[in-house]
Amino acid sequence: MPNYSLQRQTSARLDFHPVSEADFAEWLPFYQDPRSSAQWAYASAEEPVVRCQQWFASQRYREANQLGGLNTLREKGSGALIGYCGLLVQTVDGLPELEIGYSLLPSHWGRGYATEAALTCKAFARTHHLAQSVISIISLTNVASQRVALNLGMHVEKVTWYAANEVSIFRVALDAG
């Protein structure tokens, strides 16, 4: 089974670490900020604490079932939690796909961290021959994430439904640089 974990990887400004529930208090502001969920119709209208607990549970499930997972992104030097990024095994329209997923704390938006982390994931997937291509699943209204995908050399392959959301599937071949 492939190893999708980028633990101990680094980029210019970021260190990749395993997800730890000790980071709960640092990640909770993501769910407390309404901007974080504005682009995604959640099946659950639970309170931020419950949604954050569900997020950590989903990471444990992914790890236990070899479905890839996100990595904690910490800023080099300060050690501040920036967000999460990683390679996720997804099913889109009935087909298995390898997704580069990313979520950042709103306080770190607009600084290029998502692109930097996602480029590290793309290079890792290419170097380890994990797939012929990678995707990102992005809400039609999430312009910032669409820009990240374009920065990765991705293009919109199709529009479809995923987890009760109309989304664009962005794709890039891993042999295409």
PDB file of C-alpha atoms in Angstrom:
ATOM      1  CA  MET A   1       0.000   0.000   0.000  1.00  0.00           C
ATOM      2  CA  PRO A   2       1.427   3.409  -0.910  1.00  0.00           C
ATOM      3  CA  ASN A   3       2.589   5.785   1.790  1.00  0.00           C
ATOM      4  CA  TYR A   4       0.796   9.093   1.255  1.00  0.00           C
ATOM      5  CA  SER A   5       2.208  10.804   4.353  1.00  0.00           C
ATOM      6  CA  LEU A   6       4.429  13.812   3.900  1.00  0.00           C
ATOM      7  CA  GLN A   7       5.580  13.738   7.519  1.00  0.00           C
ATOM      8  CA  ARG A   8       9.040  15.210   7.945  1.00  0.00           C
ATOM      9  CA  GLN A   9       8.818  16.992   4.564  1.00  0.00           C
ATOM     10  CA  THR A  10       9.607  20.675   4.400  1.00  0.00           C
ATOM     11  CA  SER A  11       9.158  23.583   2.042  1.00  0.00           C
ATOM     12  CA  ALA A  12      10.693  27.039   2.130  1.00  0.00           C
ATOM     13  CA  ARG A  13       8.515  28.225   5.039  1.00  0.00           C
ATOM     14  CA  LEU A  14       6.687  25.121   6.264  1.00  0.00           C
ATOM     15  CA  ASP A  15       7.301  21.882   8.107  1.00  0.00           C
ATOM     16  CA  PHE A  16       4.928  18.934   7.615  1.00  0.00           C
ATOM     17  CA  HIS A  17       4.026  16.982  10.771  1.00  0.00           C
ATOM     18  CA  PRO A  18       1.613  14.183  11.696  1.00  0.00           C
ATOM     19  CA  VAL A  19      -1.880  15.258  12.703  1.00  0.00           C
ATOM     20  CA  SER A  20      -2.118  15.335  16.488  1.00  0.00           C
ATOM     21  CA  GLU A  21      -5.233  15.828  18.551  1.00  0.00           C
ATOM     22  CA  ALA A  22      -3.036  17.952  20.802  1.00  0.00           C
ATOM     23  CA  ASP A  23      -3.501  20.589  18.072  1.00  0.00           C
ATOM     24  CA  PHE A  24      -7.274  20.726  18.663  1.00  0.00           C
ATOM     25  CA  ALA A  25      -7.282  24.126  20.386  1.00  0.00           C
ATOM     26  CA  GLU A  26      -5.133  25.650  17.636  1.00  0.00           C
ATOM     27  CA  TRP A  27      -7.358  24.234  14.857  1.00  0.00           C
ATOM     28  CA  LEU A  28     -10.710  25.081  16.476  1.00  0.00           C
ATOM     29  CA  PRO A  29     -10.629  28.722  15.212  1.00  0.00           C
ATOM     30  CA  PHE A  30     -10.952  27.324  11.670  1.00  0.00           C
ATOM     31  CA  TYR A  31     -14.432  26.066  12.570  1.00  0.00           C
ATOM     32  CA  GLN A  32     -15.294  29.141  14.623  1.00  0.00           C
ATOM     33  CA  ASP A  33     -14.718  31.480  11.682  1.00  0.00           C
ATOM     34  CA  PRO A  34     -17.781  31.461   9.383  1.00  0.00           C
ATOM     35  CA  ARG A  35     -15.570  32.276   6.371  1.00  0.00           C
ATOM     36  CA  SER A  36     -13.991  28.811   6.620  1.00  0.00           C
ATOM     37  CA  SER A  37     -17.213  27.009   5.801  1.00  0.00           C
ATOM     38  CA  ALA A  38     -18.812  29.629   3.560  1.00  0.00           C
ATOM     39  CA  GLN A  39     -17.750  27.780   0.395  1.00  0.00           C
ATOM     40  CA  TRP A  40     -18.906  24.317   1.442  1.00  0.00           C
ATOM     41  CA  ALA A  41     -22.380  23.020   2.276  1.00  0.00           C
ATOM     42  CA  TYR A  42     -21.745  20.826   5.273  1.00  0.00           C
ATOM     43  CA  ALA A  43     -24.048  17.925   5.913  1.00  0.00           C
ATOM     44  CA  SER A  44     -23.715  18.787   9.570  1.00  0.00           C
ATOM     45  CA  ALA A  45     -24.761  22.063  11.153  1.00  0.00           C
ATOM     46  CA  GLU A  46     -23.044  21.072  14.372  1.00  0.00           C
ATOM     47  CA  GLU A  47     -21.298  23.533  16.614  1.00  0.00           C
ATOM     48  CA  PRO A  48     -17.643  24.343  15.876  1.00  0.00           C
ATOM     49  CA  VAL A  49     -16.336  22.096  18.671  1.00  0.00           C
ATOM     50  CA  VAL A  50     -18.285  19.110  17.329  1.00  0.00           C
ATOM     51  CA  ARG A  51     -17.206  19.805  13.732  1.00  0.00           C
ATOM     52  CA  CYS A  52     -13.578  20.023  14.846  1.00  0.00           C
ATOM     53  CA  GLN A  53     -13.930  16.719  16.722  1.00  0.00           C
ATOM     54  CA  GLN A  54     -15.455  15.165  13.594  1.00  0.00           C
ATOM     55  CA  TRP A  55     -12.535  16.450  11.526  1.00  0.00           C
ATOM     56  CA  PHE A  56      -9.970  14.793  13.810  1.00  0.00           C
ATOM     57  CA  ALA A  57     -12.038  11.575  13.760  1.00  0.00           C
ATOM     58  CA  SER A  58     -12.028  11.622   9.954  1.00  0.00           C
ATOM     59  CA  GLN A  59      -8.233  11.936   9.966  1.00  0.00           C
ATOM     60  CA  ARG A  60      -7.958   8.885  12.250  1.00  0.00           C
ATOM     61  CA  TYR A  61     -10.310   6.969   9.933  1.00  0.00           C
ATOM     62  CA  ARG A  62      -8.239   7.868   6.850  1.00  0.00           C
ATOM     63  CA  GLU A  63      -5.037   6.744   8.537  1.00  0.00           C
ATOM     64  CA  ALA A  64      -6.538   3.481   9.788  1.00  0.00           C
ATOM     65  CA  ASN A  65      -7.938   2.681   6.331  1.00  0.00           C
ATOM     66  CA  GLN A  66      -4.920   3.766   4.260  1.00  0.00           C
ATOM     67  CA  LEU A  67      -6.853   6.553   2.564  1.00  0.00           C
ATOM     68  CA  GLY A  68      -4.092   9.118   2.784  1.00  0.00           C
ATOM     69  CA  GLY A  69      -4.494  12.082   5.022  1.00  0.00           C
ATOM     70  CA  LEU A  70      -3.620  15.621   5.781  1.00  0.00           C
ATOM     71  CA  ASN A  71      -0.440  16.768   7.452  1.00  0.00           C
ATOM     72  CA  THR A  72      -0.111  19.514  10.007  1.00  0.00           C
ATOM     73  CA  LEU A  73       1.587  22.571   8.516  1.00  0.00           C
ATOM     74  CA  ARG A  74       3.749  24.521  10.924  1.00  0.00           C
ATOM     75  CA  GLU A  75       5.618  27.671  10.113  1.00  0.00           C
ATOM     76  CA  LYS A  76       9.377  27.238  10.288  1.00  0.00           C
ATOM     77  CA  GLY A  77      10.902  29.268  13.084  1.00  0.00           C
ATOM     78  CA  SER A  78       7.736  30.212  14.973  1.00  0.00           C
ATOM     79  CA  GLY A  79       6.177  26.739  14.927  1.00  0.00           C
ATOM     80  CA  ALA A  80       2.759  28.355  14.450  1.00  0.00           C
ATOM     81  CA  LEU A  81      -0.012  26.124  13.130  1.00  0.00           C
ATOM     82  CA  ILE A  82      -0.813  27.338   9.609  1.00  0.00           C
ATOM     83  CA  GLY A  83      -3.265  24.615   8.588  1.00  0.00           C
ATOM     84  CA  TYR A  84      -3.320  21.195   6.954  1.00  0.00           C
ATOM     85  CA  CYS A  85      -2.373  19.850   3.539  1.00  0.00           C
ATOM     86  CA  GLY A  86      -1.896  16.379   2.144  1.00  0.00           C
ATOM     87  CA  LEU A  87      -2.751  13.611  -0.273  1.00  0.00           C
ATOM     88  CA  LEU A  88      -6.220  12.109   0.076  1.00  0.00           C
ATOM     89  CA  VAL A  89      -7.656   9.041  -1.603  1.00  0.00           C
ATOM     90  CA  GLN A  90     -11.109  10.139  -2.767  1.00  0.00           C
ATOM     91  CA  THR A  91     -13.917   8.643  -4.825  1.00  0.00           C
ATOM     92  CA  VAL A  92     -15.266  11.053  -7.433  1.00  0.00           C
ATOM     93  CA  ASP A  93     -18.089   9.960  -9.697  1.00  0.00           C
ATOM     94  CA  GLY A  94     -17.392   6.356  -8.683  1.00  0.00           C
ATOM     95  CA  LEU A  95     -13.681   6.460  -9.545  1.00  0.00           C
ATOM     96  CA  PRO A  96     -10.691   6.477  -7.177  1.00  0.00           C
ATOM     97  CA  GLU A  97      -8.634   9.659  -7.318  1.00  0.00           C
ATOM     98  CA  LEU A  98      -5.650  11.101  -5.464  1.00  0.00           C
ATOM     99  CA  GLU A  99      -6.459  14.597  -4.248  1.00  0.00           C
ATOM    100  CA  ILE A 100      -4.220  17.356  -2.977  1.00  0.00           C
ATOM    101  CA  GLY A 101      -6.324  18.775  -0.156  1.00  0.00           C
ATOM    102  CA  TYR A 102      -5.599  21.882   1.882  1.00  0.00           C
ATOM    103  CA  SER A 103      -7.231  23.997   4.560  1.00  0.00           C
ATOM    104  CA  LEU A 104      -5.593  26.935   6.289  1.00  0.00           C
ATOM    105  CA  LEU A 105      -6.513  28.992   9.294  1.00  0.00           C
ATOM    106  CA  PRO A 106      -8.102  32.222   8.026  1.00  0.00           C
ATOM    107  CA  SER A 107      -5.394  34.249   9.767  1.00  0.00           C
ATOM    108  CA  HIS A 108      -2.892  32.769   7.272  1.00  0.00           C
ATOM    109  CA  TRP A 109      -4.902  33.180   4.057  1.00  0.00           C
ATOM    110  CA  GLY A 110      -3.433  35.184   1.188  1.00  0.00           C
ATOM    111  CA  ARG A 111       0.226  34.552   2.050  1.00  0.00           C
ATOM    112  CA  GLY A 112       0.979  31.783  -0.458  1.00  0.00           C
ATOM    113  CA  TYR A 113       1.117  29.007   2.140  1.00  0.00           C
ATOM    114  CA  ALA A 114      -1.527  26.855   0.417  1.00  0.00           C
ATOM    115  CA  THR A 115       0.306  26.970  -2.909  1.00  0.00           C
ATOM    116  CA  GLU A 116       3.639  26.243  -1.231  1.00  0.00           C
ATOM    117  CA  ALA A 117       2.252  23.254   0.670  1.00  0.00           C
ATOM    118  CA  ALA A 118       0.303  21.919  -2.321  1.00  0.00           C
ATOM    119  CA  LEU A 119       3.373  22.140  -4.577  1.00  0.00           C
ATOM    120  CA  THR A 120       5.239  20.038  -2.000  1.00  0.00           C
ATOM    121  CA  CYS A 121       2.426  17.454  -2.141  1.00  0.00           C
ATOM    122  CA  LYS A 122       2.471  17.438  -5.938  1.00  0.00           C
ATOM    123  CA  ALA A 123       6.245  16.875  -5.998  1.00  0.00           C
ATOM    124  CA  PHE A 124       5.950  14.103  -3.382  1.00  0.00           C
ATOM    125  CA  ALA A 125       3.231  12.320  -5.391  1.00  0.00           C
ATOM    126  CA  ARG A 126       5.351  12.582  -8.556  1.00  0.00           C
ATOM    127  CA  THR A 127       8.592  11.463  -6.911  1.00  0.00           C
ATOM    128  CA  HIS A 128       6.926   8.461  -5.254  1.00  0.00           C
ATOM    129  CA  HIS A 129       4.908   7.535  -8.388  1.00  0.00           C
ATOM    130  CA  LEU A 130       1.643   7.565  -6.418  1.00  0.00           C
ATOM    131  CA  ALA A 131      -0.619   8.340  -9.395  1.00  0.00           C
ATOM    132  CA  GLN A 132      -0.567   9.466 -13.009  1.00  0.00           C
ATOM    133  CA  SER A 133      -2.363  12.656 -12.037  1.00  0.00           C
ATOM    134  CA  VAL A 134      -3.712  14.445  -8.982  1.00  0.00           C
ATOM    135  CA  ILE A 135      -6.881  16.435  -8.501  1.00  0.00           C
ATOM    136  CA  SER A 136      -8.294  19.084  -6.217  1.00  0.00           C
ATOM    137  CA  ILE A 137     -11.999  19.169  -5.434  1.00  0.00           C
ATOM    138  CA  ILE A 138     -13.028  22.815  -5.174  1.00  0.00           C
ATOM    139  CA  SER A 139     -16.347  24.549  -4.620  1.00  0.00           C
ATOM    140  CA  LEU A 140     -17.493  26.594  -7.603  1.00  0.00           C
ATOM    141  CA  THR A 141     -17.462  29.706  -5.410  1.00  0.00           C
ATOM    142  CA  ASN A 142     -14.032  29.223  -3.808  1.00  0.00           C
ATOM    143  CA  VAL A 143     -11.951  31.549  -5.971  1.00  0.00           C
ATOM    144  CA  ALA A 144      -8.929  31.483  -3.639  1.00  0.00           C
ATOM    145  CA  SER A 145      -8.631  27.691  -3.806  1.00  0.00           C
ATOM    146  CA  GLN A 146      -9.148  27.804  -7.556  1.00  0.00           C
ATOM    147  CA  ARG A 147      -6.127  30.134  -7.794  1.00  0.00           C
ATOM    148  CA  VAL A 148      -4.067  27.644  -5.789  1.00  0.00           C
ATOM    149  CA  ALA A 149      -5.047  24.861  -8.198  1.00  0.00           C
ATOM    150  CA  LEU A 150      -4.115  27.019 -11.188  1.00  0.00           C
ATOM    151  CA  ASN A 151      -0.748  27.762  -9.533  1.00  0.00           C
ATOM    152  CA  LEU A 152      -0.177  23.983  -9.450  1.00  0.00           C
ATOM    153  CA  GLY A 153      -0.672  23.809 -13.204  1.00  0.00           C
ATOM    154  CA  MET A 154      -4.115  22.255 -12.811  1.00  0.00           C
ATOM    155  CA  HIS A 155      -7.012  22.818 -15.165  1.00  0.00           C
ATOM    156  CA  VAL A 156     -10.747  22.341 -14.706  1.00  0.00           C
ATOM    157  CA  GLU A 157     -11.544  18.880 -15.985  1.00  0.00           C
ATOM    158  CA  LYS A 158     -15.231  18.871 -15.128  1.00  0.00           C
ATOM    159  CA  VAL A 159     -17.966  20.153 -12.873  1.00  0.00           C
ATOM    160  CA  THR A 160     -19.726  17.526 -10.762  1.00  0.00           C
ATOM    161  CA  TRP A 161     -21.327  16.941  -7.385  1.00  0.00           C
ATOM    162  CA  TYR A 162     -19.260  15.870  -4.380  1.00  0.00           C
ATOM    163  CA  ALA A 163     -20.525  15.603  -0.784  1.00  0.00           C
ATOM    164  CA  ALA A 164     -23.702  17.554  -1.635  1.00  0.00           C
ATOM    165  CA  ASN A 165     -21.696  20.379  -3.219  1.00  0.00           C
ATOM    166  CA  GLU A 166     -21.346  21.389  -6.832  1.00  0.00           C
ATOM    167  CA  VAL A 167     -17.595  21.412  -7.418  1.00  0.00           C
ATOM    168  CA  SER A 168     -14.943  21.764 -10.059  1.00  0.00           C
ATOM    169  CA  ILE A 169     -12.487  18.923 -10.396  1.00  0.00           C
ATOM    170  CA  PHE A 170      -9.099  20.408 -11.149  1.00  0.00           C
ATOM    171  CA  ARG A 171      -6.450  18.001 -12.490  1.00  0.00           C
ATOM    172  CA  VAL A 172      -2.772  17.976 -13.419  1.00  0.00           C
ATOM    173  CA  ALA A 173      -0.745  15.094 -14.847  1.00  0.00           C
ATOM    174  CA  LEU A 174       2.272  14.290 -12.711  1.00  0.00           C
ATOM    175  CA  ASP A 175       4.543  13.680 -15.675  1.00  0.00           C
ATOM    176  CA  ALA A 176       3.803  17.165 -17.002  1.00  0.00           C
ATOM    177  CA  GLY A 177       6.142  19.050 -14.691  1.00  0.00           C
TER     178      GLY A 177
END
